[in-house]
Short mmCIF file of C-alpha atoms in Angstrom, two decimals:
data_model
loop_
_atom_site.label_atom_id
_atom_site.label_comp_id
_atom_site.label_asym_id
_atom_site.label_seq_id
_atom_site.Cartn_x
_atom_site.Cartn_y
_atom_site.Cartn_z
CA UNK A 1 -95.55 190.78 -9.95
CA UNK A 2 -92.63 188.69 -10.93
CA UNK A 3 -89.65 189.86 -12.56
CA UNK A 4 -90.17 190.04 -16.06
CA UNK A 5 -92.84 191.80 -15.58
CA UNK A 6 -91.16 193.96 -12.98
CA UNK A 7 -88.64 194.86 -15.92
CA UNK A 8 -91.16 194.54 -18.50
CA UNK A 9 -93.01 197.64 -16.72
CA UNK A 10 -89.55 199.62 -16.19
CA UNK A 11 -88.69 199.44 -19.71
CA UNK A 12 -91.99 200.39 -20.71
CA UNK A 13 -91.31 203.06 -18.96
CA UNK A 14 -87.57 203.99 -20.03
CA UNK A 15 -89.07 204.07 -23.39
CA UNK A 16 -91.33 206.66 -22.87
CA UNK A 17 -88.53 208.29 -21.40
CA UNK A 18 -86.51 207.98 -24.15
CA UNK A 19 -89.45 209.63 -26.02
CA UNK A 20 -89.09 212.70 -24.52
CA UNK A 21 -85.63 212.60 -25.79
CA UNK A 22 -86.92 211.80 -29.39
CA UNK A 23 -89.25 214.56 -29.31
CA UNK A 24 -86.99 216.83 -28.02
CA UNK A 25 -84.34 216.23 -31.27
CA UNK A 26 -87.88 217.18 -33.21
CA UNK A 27 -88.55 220.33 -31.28
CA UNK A 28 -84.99 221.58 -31.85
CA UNK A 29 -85.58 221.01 -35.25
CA UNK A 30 -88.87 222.98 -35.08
CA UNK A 31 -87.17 225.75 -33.08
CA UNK A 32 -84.11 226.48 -36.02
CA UNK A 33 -86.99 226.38 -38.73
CA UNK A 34 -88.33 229.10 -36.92
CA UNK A 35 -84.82 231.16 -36.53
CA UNK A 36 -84.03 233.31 -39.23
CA UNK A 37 -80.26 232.22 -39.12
CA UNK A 38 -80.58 228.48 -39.32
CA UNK A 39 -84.41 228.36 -40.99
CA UNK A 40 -82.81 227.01 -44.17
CA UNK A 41 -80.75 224.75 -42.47
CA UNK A 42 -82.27 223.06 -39.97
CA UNK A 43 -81.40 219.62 -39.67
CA UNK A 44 -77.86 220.62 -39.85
CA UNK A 45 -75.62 217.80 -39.34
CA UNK A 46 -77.78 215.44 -38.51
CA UNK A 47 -77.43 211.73 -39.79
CA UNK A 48 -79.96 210.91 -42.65
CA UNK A 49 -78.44 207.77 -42.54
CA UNK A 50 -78.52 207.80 -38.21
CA UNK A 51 -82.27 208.46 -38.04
CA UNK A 52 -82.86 206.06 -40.69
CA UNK A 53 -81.68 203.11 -38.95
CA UNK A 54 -82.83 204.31 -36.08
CA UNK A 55 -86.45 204.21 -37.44
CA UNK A 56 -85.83 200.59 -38.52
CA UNK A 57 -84.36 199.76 -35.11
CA UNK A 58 -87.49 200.64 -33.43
CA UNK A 59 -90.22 199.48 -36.08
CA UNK A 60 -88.33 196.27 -36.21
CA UNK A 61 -88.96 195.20 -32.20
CA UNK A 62 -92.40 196.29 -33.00
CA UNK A 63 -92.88 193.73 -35.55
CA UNK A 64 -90.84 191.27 -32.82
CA UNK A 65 -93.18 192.30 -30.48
CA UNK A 66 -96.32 191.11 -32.04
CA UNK A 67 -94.39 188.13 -33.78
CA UNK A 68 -93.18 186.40 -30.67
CA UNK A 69 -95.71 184.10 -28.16
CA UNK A 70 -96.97 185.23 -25.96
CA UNK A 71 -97.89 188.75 -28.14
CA UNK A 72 -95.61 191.05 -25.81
CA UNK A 73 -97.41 194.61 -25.26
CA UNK A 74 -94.32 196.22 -23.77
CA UNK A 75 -92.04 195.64 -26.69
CA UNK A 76 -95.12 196.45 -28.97
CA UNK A 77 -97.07 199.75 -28.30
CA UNK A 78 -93.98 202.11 -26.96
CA UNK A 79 -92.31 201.28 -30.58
CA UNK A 80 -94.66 202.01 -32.02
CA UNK A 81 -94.87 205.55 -30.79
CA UNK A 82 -91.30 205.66 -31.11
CA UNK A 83 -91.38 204.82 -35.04
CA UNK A 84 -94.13 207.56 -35.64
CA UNK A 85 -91.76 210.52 -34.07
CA UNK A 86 -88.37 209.13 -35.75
CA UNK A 87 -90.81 208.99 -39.42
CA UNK A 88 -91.97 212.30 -38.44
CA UNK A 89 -88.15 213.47 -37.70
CA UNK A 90 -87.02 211.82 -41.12
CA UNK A 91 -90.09 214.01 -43.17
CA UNK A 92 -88.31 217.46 -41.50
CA UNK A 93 -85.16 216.53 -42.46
CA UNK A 94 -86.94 215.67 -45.85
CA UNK A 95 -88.77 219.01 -46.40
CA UNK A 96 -85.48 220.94 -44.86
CA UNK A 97 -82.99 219.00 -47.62
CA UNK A 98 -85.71 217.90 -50.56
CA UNK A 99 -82.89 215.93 -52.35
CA UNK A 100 -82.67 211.98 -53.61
CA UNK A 101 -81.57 211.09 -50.76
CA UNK A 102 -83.93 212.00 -48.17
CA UNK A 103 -87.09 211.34 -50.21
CA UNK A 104 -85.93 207.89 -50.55
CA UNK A 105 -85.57 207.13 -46.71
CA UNK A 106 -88.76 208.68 -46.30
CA UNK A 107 -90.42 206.91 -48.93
CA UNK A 108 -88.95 203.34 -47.65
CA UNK A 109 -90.13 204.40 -44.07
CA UNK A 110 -93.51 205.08 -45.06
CA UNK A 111 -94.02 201.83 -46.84
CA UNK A 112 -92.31 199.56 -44.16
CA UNK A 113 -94.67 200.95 -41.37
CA UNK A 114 -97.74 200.43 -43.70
CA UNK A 115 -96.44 196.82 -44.28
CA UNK A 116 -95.48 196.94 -40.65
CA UNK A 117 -98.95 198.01 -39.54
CA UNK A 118 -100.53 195.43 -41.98
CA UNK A 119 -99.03 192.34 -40.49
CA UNK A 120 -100.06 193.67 -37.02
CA UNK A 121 -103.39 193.41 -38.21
CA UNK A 122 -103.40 190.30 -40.43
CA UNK A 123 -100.42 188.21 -39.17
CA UNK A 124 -102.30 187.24 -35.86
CA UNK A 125 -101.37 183.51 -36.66
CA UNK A 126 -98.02 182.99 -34.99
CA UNK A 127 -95.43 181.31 -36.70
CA UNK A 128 -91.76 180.19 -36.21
CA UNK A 129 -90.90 181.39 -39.64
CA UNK A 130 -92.23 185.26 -38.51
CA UNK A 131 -90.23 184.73 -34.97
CA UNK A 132 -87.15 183.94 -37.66
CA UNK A 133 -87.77 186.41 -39.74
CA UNK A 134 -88.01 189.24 -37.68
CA UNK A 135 -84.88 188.13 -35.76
CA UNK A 136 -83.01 188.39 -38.65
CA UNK A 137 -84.38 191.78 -39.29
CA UNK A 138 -83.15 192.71 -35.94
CA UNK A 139 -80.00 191.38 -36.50
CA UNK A 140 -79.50 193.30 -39.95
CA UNK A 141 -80.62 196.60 -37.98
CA UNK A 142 -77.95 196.24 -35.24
CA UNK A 143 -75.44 196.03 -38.27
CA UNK A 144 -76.95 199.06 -39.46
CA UNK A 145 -77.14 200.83 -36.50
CA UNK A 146 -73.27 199.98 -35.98
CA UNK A 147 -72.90 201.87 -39.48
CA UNK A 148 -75.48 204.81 -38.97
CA UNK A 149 -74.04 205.81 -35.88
CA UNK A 150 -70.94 205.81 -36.85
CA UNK A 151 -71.71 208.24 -39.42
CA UNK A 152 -73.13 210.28 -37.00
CA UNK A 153 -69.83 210.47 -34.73
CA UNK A 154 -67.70 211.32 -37.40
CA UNK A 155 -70.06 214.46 -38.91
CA UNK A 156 -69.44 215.49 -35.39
CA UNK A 157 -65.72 214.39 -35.27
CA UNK A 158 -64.73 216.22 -38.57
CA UNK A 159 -66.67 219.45 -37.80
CA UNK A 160 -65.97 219.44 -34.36
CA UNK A 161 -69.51 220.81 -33.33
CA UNK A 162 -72.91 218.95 -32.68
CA UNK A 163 -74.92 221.64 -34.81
CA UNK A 164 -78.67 220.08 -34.72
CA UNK A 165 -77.76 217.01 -32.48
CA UNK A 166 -79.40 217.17 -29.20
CA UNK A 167 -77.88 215.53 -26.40
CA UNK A 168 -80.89 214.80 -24.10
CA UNK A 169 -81.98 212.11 -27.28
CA UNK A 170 -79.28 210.61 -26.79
CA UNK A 171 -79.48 210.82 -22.86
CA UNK A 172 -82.47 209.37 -22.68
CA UNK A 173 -82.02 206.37 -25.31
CA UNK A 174 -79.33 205.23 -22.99
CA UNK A 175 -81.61 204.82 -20.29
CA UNK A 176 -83.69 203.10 -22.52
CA UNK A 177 -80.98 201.08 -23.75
CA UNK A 178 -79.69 199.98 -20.40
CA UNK A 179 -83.52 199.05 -18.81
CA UNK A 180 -83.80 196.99 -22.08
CA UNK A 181 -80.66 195.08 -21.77
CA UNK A 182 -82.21 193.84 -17.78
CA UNK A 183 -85.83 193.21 -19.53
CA UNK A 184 -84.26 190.77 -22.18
CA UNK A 185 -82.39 189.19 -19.62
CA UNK A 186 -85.41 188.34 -18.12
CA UNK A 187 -87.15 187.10 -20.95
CA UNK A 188 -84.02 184.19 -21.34
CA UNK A 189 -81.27 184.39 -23.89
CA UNK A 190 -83.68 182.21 -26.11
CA UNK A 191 -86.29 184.73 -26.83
CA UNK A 192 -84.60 187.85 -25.22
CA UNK A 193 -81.22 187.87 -26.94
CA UNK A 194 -82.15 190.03 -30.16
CA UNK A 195 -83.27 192.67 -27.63
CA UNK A 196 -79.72 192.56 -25.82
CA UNK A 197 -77.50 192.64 -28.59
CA UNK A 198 -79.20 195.38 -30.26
CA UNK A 199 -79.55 197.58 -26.88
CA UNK A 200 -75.78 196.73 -26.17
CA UNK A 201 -74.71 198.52 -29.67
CA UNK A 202 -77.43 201.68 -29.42
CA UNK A 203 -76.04 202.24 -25.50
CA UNK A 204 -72.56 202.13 -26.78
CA UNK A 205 -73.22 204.37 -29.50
CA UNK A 206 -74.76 206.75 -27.42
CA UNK A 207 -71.84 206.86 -24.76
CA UNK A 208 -69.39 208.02 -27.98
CA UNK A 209 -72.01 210.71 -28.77
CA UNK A 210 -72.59 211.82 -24.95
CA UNK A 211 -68.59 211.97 -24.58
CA UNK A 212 -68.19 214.40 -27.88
CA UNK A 213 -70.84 216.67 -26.93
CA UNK A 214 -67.87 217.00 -23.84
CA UNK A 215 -65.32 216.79 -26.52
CA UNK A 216 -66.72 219.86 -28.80
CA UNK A 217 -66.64 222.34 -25.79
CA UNK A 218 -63.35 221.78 -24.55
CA UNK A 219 -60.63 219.98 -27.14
CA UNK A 220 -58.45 222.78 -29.07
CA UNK A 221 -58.80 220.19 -31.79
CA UNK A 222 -62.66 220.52 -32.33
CA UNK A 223 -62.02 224.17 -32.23
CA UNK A 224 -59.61 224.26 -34.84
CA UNK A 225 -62.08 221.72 -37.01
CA UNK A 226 -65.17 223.91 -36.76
CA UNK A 227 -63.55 227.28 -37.83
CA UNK A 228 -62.50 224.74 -40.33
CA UNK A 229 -65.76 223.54 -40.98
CA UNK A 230 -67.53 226.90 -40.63
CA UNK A 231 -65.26 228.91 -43.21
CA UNK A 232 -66.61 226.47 -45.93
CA UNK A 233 -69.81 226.90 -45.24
#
Protein backbone atom coordinates (compact mmCIF):
# COMPACT_ATOMS: atom_id res chain seq x y z
CA UNK A 1 0.00 0.00 0.00
CA UNK A 2 1.66 3.20 -0.93
CA UNK A 3 1.15 6.39 0.65
CA UNK A 4 -1.71 7.96 -0.70
CA UNK A 5 -3.45 5.31 -0.13
CA UNK A 6 -1.98 4.86 3.32
CA UNK A 7 -3.50 8.48 4.01
CA UNK A 8 -6.30 7.98 1.77
CA UNK A 9 -7.46 5.06 4.27
CA UNK A 10 -6.61 7.26 7.53
CA UNK A 11 -8.71 10.02 6.42
CA UNK A 12 -11.37 7.82 5.52
CA UNK A 13 -11.22 6.99 8.67
CA UNK A 14 -10.86 10.50 10.57
CA UNK A 15 -14.01 11.23 8.79
CA UNK A 16 -15.99 8.76 10.24
CA UNK A 17 -14.56 9.95 13.27
CA UNK A 18 -15.51 13.20 12.81
CA UNK A 19 -19.03 11.71 12.33
CA UNK A 20 -19.41 10.72 15.60
CA UNK A 21 -18.77 14.25 16.44
CA UNK A 22 -21.53 15.40 13.92
CA UNK A 23 -23.96 13.11 15.32
CA UNK A 24 -23.23 13.88 18.61
CA UNK A 25 -24.13 17.97 17.98
CA UNK A 26 -27.59 16.12 16.63
CA UNK A 27 -28.13 14.04 19.71
CA UNK A 28 -27.67 17.07 21.98
CA UNK A 29 -30.09 18.64 20.01
CA UNK A 30 -32.45 15.63 20.40
CA UNK A 31 -31.72 15.48 24.14
CA UNK A 32 -32.91 19.54 24.90
CA UNK A 33 -36.09 18.81 22.66
CA UNK A 34 -36.79 16.32 25.07
CA UNK A 35 -36.08 18.64 28.34
CA UNK A 36 -38.84 20.55 29.47
CA UNK A 37 -36.54 23.67 30.12
CA UNK A 38 -34.84 24.02 26.78
CA UNK A 39 -37.66 21.92 24.52
CA UNK A 40 -38.56 25.23 22.87
CA UNK A 41 -35.23 26.20 22.43
CA UNK A 42 -33.17 23.76 21.33
CA UNK A 43 -30.75 24.75 18.90
CA UNK A 44 -29.87 27.57 21.11
CA UNK A 45 -27.03 29.45 19.84
CA UNK A 46 -26.11 27.54 17.29
CA UNK A 47 -24.93 29.06 13.86
CA UNK A 48 -27.68 28.79 11.10
CA UNK A 49 -25.27 30.37 9.12
CA UNK A 50 -22.17 27.80 10.70
CA UNK A 51 -24.03 24.59 9.81
CA UNK A 52 -24.94 25.97 6.58
CA UNK A 53 -21.60 26.30 5.23
CA UNK A 54 -20.65 23.56 6.83
CA UNK A 55 -23.16 21.44 4.78
CA UNK A 56 -21.75 23.05 1.60
CA UNK A 57 -18.19 22.37 2.76
CA UNK A 58 -18.80 18.77 2.85
CA UNK A 59 -21.30 18.25 -0.20
CA UNK A 60 -18.88 20.28 -2.17
CA UNK A 61 -15.66 17.59 -1.84
CA UNK A 62 -18.32 15.13 -2.61
CA UNK A 63 -19.03 16.56 -5.89
CA UNK A 64 -14.85 16.96 -6.12
CA UNK A 65 -14.71 13.59 -5.34
CA UNK A 66 -16.59 12.12 -8.18
CA UNK A 67 -15.43 15.07 -10.54
CA UNK A 68 -11.72 14.48 -10.35
CA UNK A 69 -9.78 11.30 -12.37
CA UNK A 70 -9.32 8.86 -11.12
CA UNK A 71 -13.18 8.91 -9.35
CA UNK A 72 -11.71 9.10 -5.65
CA UNK A 73 -13.98 6.85 -3.19
CA UNK A 74 -12.41 8.27 -0.04
CA UNK A 75 -13.23 11.86 -0.69
CA UNK A 76 -16.65 10.60 -2.09
CA UNK A 77 -18.77 8.20 0.13
CA UNK A 78 -17.70 9.60 3.85
CA UNK A 79 -19.17 13.14 2.50
CA UNK A 80 -21.62 11.99 1.63
CA UNK A 81 -22.70 10.65 4.96
CA UNK A 82 -21.43 13.69 6.38
CA UNK A 83 -23.88 16.01 4.19
CA UNK A 84 -26.97 13.78 5.16
CA UNK A 85 -26.37 14.39 9.17
CA UNK A 86 -25.37 18.26 8.75
CA UNK A 87 -29.03 18.44 6.30
CA UNK A 88 -30.58 16.50 8.97
CA UNK A 89 -29.00 18.99 11.75
CA UNK A 90 -30.13 22.10 9.57
CA UNK A 91 -34.10 20.53 9.41
CA UNK A 92 -33.95 20.54 13.63
CA UNK A 93 -32.78 23.74 13.77
CA UNK A 94 -35.57 24.39 11.08
CA UNK A 95 -38.54 22.79 12.93
CA UNK A 96 -37.00 24.29 16.45
CA UNK A 97 -36.90 28.14 14.82
CA UNK A 98 -39.64 27.80 11.71
CA UNK A 99 -38.67 31.38 10.54
CA UNK A 100 -37.40 32.81 6.85
CA UNK A 101 -34.38 32.16 7.61
CA UNK A 102 -34.00 28.64 8.37
CA UNK A 103 -36.51 27.37 5.79
CA UNK A 104 -34.42 28.96 3.24
CA UNK A 105 -31.07 27.13 4.17
CA UNK A 106 -32.98 24.12 4.33
CA UNK A 107 -34.68 24.54 1.21
CA UNK A 108 -31.22 25.45 -0.72
CA UNK A 109 -29.69 22.29 1.02
CA UNK A 110 -32.24 20.06 -0.14
CA UNK A 111 -32.04 21.10 -3.73
CA UNK A 112 -28.14 21.24 -3.95
CA UNK A 113 -27.87 17.53 -2.71
CA UNK A 114 -30.63 16.48 -5.24
CA UNK A 115 -28.56 18.35 -7.96
CA UNK A 116 -25.57 17.00 -6.13
CA UNK A 117 -26.85 13.43 -6.23
CA UNK A 118 -27.94 13.90 -9.93
CA UNK A 119 -24.56 14.66 -11.36
CA UNK A 120 -23.19 11.65 -9.38
CA UNK A 121 -25.37 9.69 -11.37
CA UNK A 122 -25.35 11.38 -14.81
CA UNK A 123 -22.02 13.34 -14.89
CA UNK A 124 -19.92 10.04 -15.24
CA UNK A 125 -18.11 11.74 -18.29
CA UNK A 126 -15.17 13.54 -16.75
CA UNK A 127 -14.39 16.84 -17.74
CA UNK A 128 -11.84 19.66 -17.01
CA UNK A 129 -14.60 22.17 -16.93
CA UNK A 130 -16.41 19.94 -13.81
CA UNK A 131 -12.68 19.56 -12.14
CA UNK A 132 -12.88 23.70 -12.55
CA UNK A 133 -15.98 24.08 -11.51
CA UNK A 134 -16.08 22.32 -8.47
CA UNK A 135 -12.73 23.88 -7.42
CA UNK A 136 -14.16 27.02 -7.52
CA UNK A 137 -17.02 25.83 -5.47
CA UNK A 138 -14.54 24.76 -2.96
CA UNK A 139 -12.86 27.80 -3.01
CA UNK A 140 -16.17 29.94 -2.47
CA UNK A 141 -16.98 27.45 0.56
CA UNK A 142 -13.63 28.07 2.35
CA UNK A 143 -14.63 31.87 2.07
CA UNK A 144 -17.76 30.94 3.57
CA UNK A 145 -16.63 28.84 6.06
CA UNK A 146 -14.12 31.77 7.10
CA UNK A 147 -17.51 33.83 7.54
CA UNK A 148 -19.82 31.07 9.15
CA UNK A 149 -17.47 30.31 11.71
CA UNK A 150 -16.82 33.37 12.60
CA UNK A 151 -20.32 33.91 13.38
CA UNK A 152 -20.26 31.10 15.41
CA UNK A 153 -17.27 32.41 17.73
CA UNK A 154 -18.73 35.56 18.32
CA UNK A 155 -22.52 34.12 19.44
CA UNK A 156 -20.24 32.44 21.85
CA UNK A 157 -17.95 35.51 22.48
CA UNK A 158 -20.89 37.98 23.19
CA UNK A 159 -22.89 35.55 25.39
CA UNK A 160 -20.07 34.11 26.93
CA UNK A 161 -21.60 30.49 27.04
CA UNK A 162 -21.62 27.62 24.34
CA UNK A 163 -25.46 26.88 25.01
CA UNK A 164 -26.20 24.02 22.22
CA UNK A 165 -22.55 23.87 20.84
CA UNK A 166 -20.97 20.63 21.52
CA UNK A 167 -17.40 20.45 21.79
CA UNK A 168 -16.65 16.79 20.81
CA UNK A 169 -18.01 18.11 16.95
CA UNK A 170 -15.68 20.20 16.97
CA UNK A 171 -13.02 17.74 18.51
CA UNK A 172 -13.42 15.42 16.15
CA UNK A 173 -13.55 17.71 12.85
CA UNK A 174 -10.08 18.67 13.84
CA UNK A 175 -8.90 15.33 13.57
CA UNK A 176 -10.52 15.18 10.47
CA UNK A 177 -9.16 18.34 9.42
CA UNK A 178 -5.57 17.59 10.25
CA UNK A 179 -5.59 13.71 8.52
CA UNK A 180 -7.01 15.65 5.47
CA UNK A 181 -4.40 18.25 5.25
CA UNK A 182 -1.51 14.86 5.06
CA UNK A 183 -4.02 13.04 2.42
CA UNK A 184 -3.98 16.16 0.04
CA UNK A 185 -0.46 16.40 0.42
CA UNK A 186 -0.24 13.21 -0.96
CA UNK A 187 -2.40 13.61 -3.75
CA UNK A 188 0.22 16.74 -5.06
CA UNK A 189 -0.54 20.41 -4.73
CA UNK A 190 -2.04 20.04 -8.35
CA UNK A 191 -5.04 18.03 -7.55
CA UNK A 192 -4.79 18.04 -3.66
CA UNK A 193 -4.58 21.75 -2.91
CA UNK A 194 -8.48 22.58 -2.68
CA UNK A 195 -8.52 19.86 0.03
CA UNK A 196 -5.60 21.68 2.03
CA UNK A 197 -6.69 25.06 1.97
CA UNK A 198 -10.10 24.30 2.97
CA UNK A 199 -8.95 21.77 5.91
CA UNK A 200 -6.35 24.51 6.98
CA UNK A 201 -9.38 27.15 7.62
CA UNK A 202 -12.06 24.40 9.26
CA UNK A 203 -8.89 23.18 11.74
CA UNK A 204 -8.26 26.73 12.58
CA UNK A 205 -11.71 27.48 13.19
CA UNK A 206 -12.12 24.72 15.32
CA UNK A 207 -8.98 25.51 17.58
CA UNK A 208 -10.87 29.19 18.34
CA UNK A 209 -14.01 27.18 19.25
CA UNK A 210 -12.07 24.36 21.35
CA UNK A 211 -10.14 27.34 23.24
CA UNK A 212 -13.65 29.25 24.21
CA UNK A 213 -15.32 26.27 25.39
CA UNK A 214 -11.95 26.82 28.01
CA UNK A 215 -12.68 30.45 27.87
CA UNK A 216 -16.57 30.24 29.04
CA UNK A 217 -15.67 28.24 32.26
CA UNK A 218 -13.03 30.24 33.57
CA UNK A 219 -12.79 34.16 32.21
CA UNK A 220 -14.72 36.66 34.72
CA UNK A 221 -15.48 38.30 31.41
CA UNK A 222 -17.73 35.46 29.92
CA UNK A 223 -19.31 35.43 33.28
CA UNK A 224 -20.21 38.87 33.36
CA UNK A 225 -21.52 38.47 29.44
CA UNK A 226 -23.84 35.55 30.12
CA UNK A 227 -25.70 37.03 33.20
CA UNK A 228 -25.72 39.66 30.58
CA UNK A 229 -26.97 37.57 28.02
CA UNK A 230 -29.27 35.49 30.25
CA UNK A 231 -31.22 38.55 31.90
CA UNK A 232 -32.50 39.36 28.30
CA UNK A 233 -33.61 36.33 27.63
Amino acid sequence: MNLYNTLGFLNTIFILISLIGVFSQLQKIWKRKKDLETKDNSSELLSLNQFSVSFLAYFSFFIYGYSIEPFNHYIVWPRLIASLLLGLILFEIWQDRKNKSSTACLSVAIAIFILGCLGLSFGNIYTDESKLISSSLIVVVTLLIAQGYYHQIMLIARSGQTGAVDLRMSQFILMMDISTIAFALSMGLSDGWPLFVLATVSGITKLIIMFLFRWVRLSKTAQQRRNAYLALT
